[in-house]
Coordinates of C-alpha atoms in Angstrom, one line a residue:
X1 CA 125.8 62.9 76.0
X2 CA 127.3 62.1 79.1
X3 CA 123.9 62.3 81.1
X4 CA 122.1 59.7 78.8
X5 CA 125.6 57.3 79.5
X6 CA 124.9 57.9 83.5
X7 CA 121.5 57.4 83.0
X8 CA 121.7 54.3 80.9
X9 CA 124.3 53.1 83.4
X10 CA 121.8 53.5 86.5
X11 CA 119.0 51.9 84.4
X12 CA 120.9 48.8 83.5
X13 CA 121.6 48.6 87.1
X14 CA 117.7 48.3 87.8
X15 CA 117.3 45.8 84.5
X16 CA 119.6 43.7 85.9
X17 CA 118.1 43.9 89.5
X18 CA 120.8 44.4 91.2
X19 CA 120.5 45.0 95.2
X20 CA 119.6 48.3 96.5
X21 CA 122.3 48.7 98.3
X22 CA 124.7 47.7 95.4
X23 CA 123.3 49.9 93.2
X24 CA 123.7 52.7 96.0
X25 CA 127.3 51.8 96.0
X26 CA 127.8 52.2 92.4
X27 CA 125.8 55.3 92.3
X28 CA 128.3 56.9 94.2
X29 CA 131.4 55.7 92.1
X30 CA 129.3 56.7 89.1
X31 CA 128.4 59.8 90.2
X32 CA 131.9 61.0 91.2
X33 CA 133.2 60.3 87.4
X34 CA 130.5 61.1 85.6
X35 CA 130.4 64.8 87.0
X36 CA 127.6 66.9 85.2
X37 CA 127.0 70.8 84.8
X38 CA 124.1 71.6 87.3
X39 CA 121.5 72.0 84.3
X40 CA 122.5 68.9 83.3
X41 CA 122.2 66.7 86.8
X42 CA 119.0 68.4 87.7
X43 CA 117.7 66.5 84.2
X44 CA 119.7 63.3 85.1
X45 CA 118.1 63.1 88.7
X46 CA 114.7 64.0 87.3
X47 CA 114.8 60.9 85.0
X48 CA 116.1 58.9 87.7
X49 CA 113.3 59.4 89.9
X50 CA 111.0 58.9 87.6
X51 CA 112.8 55.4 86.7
X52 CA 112.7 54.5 90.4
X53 CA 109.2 55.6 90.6
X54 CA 108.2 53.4 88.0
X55 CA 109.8 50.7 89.6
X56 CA 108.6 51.4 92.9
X57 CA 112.4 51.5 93.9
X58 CA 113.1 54.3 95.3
X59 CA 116.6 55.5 95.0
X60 CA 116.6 57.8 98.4
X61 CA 116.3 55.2 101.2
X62 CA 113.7 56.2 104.3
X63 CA 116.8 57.0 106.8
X64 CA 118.6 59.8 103.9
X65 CA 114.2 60.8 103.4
X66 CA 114.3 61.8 106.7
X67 CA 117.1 63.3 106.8
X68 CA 115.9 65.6 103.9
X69 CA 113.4 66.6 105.4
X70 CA 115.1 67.5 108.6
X71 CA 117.2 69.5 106.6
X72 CA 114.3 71.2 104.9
X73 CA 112.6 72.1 108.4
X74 CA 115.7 73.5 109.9
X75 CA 115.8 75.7 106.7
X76 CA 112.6 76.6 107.3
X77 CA 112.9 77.8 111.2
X78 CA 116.1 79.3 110.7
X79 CA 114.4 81.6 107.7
X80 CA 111.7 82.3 110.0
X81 CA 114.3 83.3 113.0
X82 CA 116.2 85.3 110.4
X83 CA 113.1 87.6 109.4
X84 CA 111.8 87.8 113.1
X85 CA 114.8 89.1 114.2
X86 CA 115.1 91.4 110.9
X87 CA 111.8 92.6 111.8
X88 CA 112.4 92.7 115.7
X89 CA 115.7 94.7 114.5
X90 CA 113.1 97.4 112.6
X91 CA 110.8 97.7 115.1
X92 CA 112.5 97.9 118.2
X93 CA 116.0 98.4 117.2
X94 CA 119.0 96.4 117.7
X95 CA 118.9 96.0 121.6
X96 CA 115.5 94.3 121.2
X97 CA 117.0 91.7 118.9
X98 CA 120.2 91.4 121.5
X99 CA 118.1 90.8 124.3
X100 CA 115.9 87.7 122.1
X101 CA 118.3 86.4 119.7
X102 CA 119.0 83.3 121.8
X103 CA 115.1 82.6 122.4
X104 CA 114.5 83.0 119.0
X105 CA 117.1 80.7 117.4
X106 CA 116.2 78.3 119.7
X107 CA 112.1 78.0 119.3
X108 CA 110.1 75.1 117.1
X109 CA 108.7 76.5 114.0
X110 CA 105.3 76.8 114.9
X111 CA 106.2 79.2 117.9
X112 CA 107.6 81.4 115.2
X113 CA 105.4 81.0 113.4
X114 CA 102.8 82.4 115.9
X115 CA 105.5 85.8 116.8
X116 CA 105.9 86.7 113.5
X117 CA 102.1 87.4 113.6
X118 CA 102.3 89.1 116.4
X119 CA 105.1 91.1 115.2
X120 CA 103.0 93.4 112.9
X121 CA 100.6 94.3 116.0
X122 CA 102.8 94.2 119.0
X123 CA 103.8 97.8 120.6
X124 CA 106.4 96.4 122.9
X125 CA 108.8 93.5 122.2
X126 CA 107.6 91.7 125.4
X127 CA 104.4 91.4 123.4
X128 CA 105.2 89.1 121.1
X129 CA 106.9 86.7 122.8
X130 CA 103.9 86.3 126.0

């Protein structure tokens, strides 16, 4: 019950074309009473986004989109450091990963990407990383 009341609210909102920014505002507010079990919210959200798709109004503005996805690469790289170094770690042992930890958080993705590969064939650690 409560979702359908924090839906209905968000979707009068829109009816009523309110601003974006407005309805950002209220969103918050809205979303700090109306607190939902995680089951719940995931459902919620999903009909929101399909209400702002409709509308071609989209709730997530391009500046908090980008910051998502940010977000979502640096998950990304740091998973891929994590299981190099994992790897490094049983391959090499634990001075190997001491000696490239720093390297390895640091690098882009697609560097990684690339020793991870070389990982599986490499027969020194220097390998891998030239």
């Amino acid at each position: 019950m409560p979702r359908r009341w924090k839906f209905r609210l968000m979707r009068l909102m829109y009816d009523r074309s309110y601003e974006h920014t407005l309805i950002e505002e209220l969103f918050r507010i809205i979303d700090c009473m109306v607190r939902l079990p995680a089951e719940l919210e995931a459902e919620f959200r999903h009909e929101l986004y399909a209400l702002e798709e409709q509308r071609q109004m989209p709730f997530v503005n391009t500046l908090e989109q980008a910051g998502i996805q940010k977000g979502m690469e640096l998950g990304v790289q740091q998973g891929e450091a994590r299981t190099l170094l994992r790897q490094l770690a049983q391959k090499f042992g634990p001075e190997a990963v001491q000696t490239h930890r720093e390297r390895i958080e640091q690098e882009k993705l697609e560097q990684l990407d690339t020793w991870l590969s070389r990982i599986l064939s490499a027969g020194t650690p220097e390998t891998i990383f030239h």
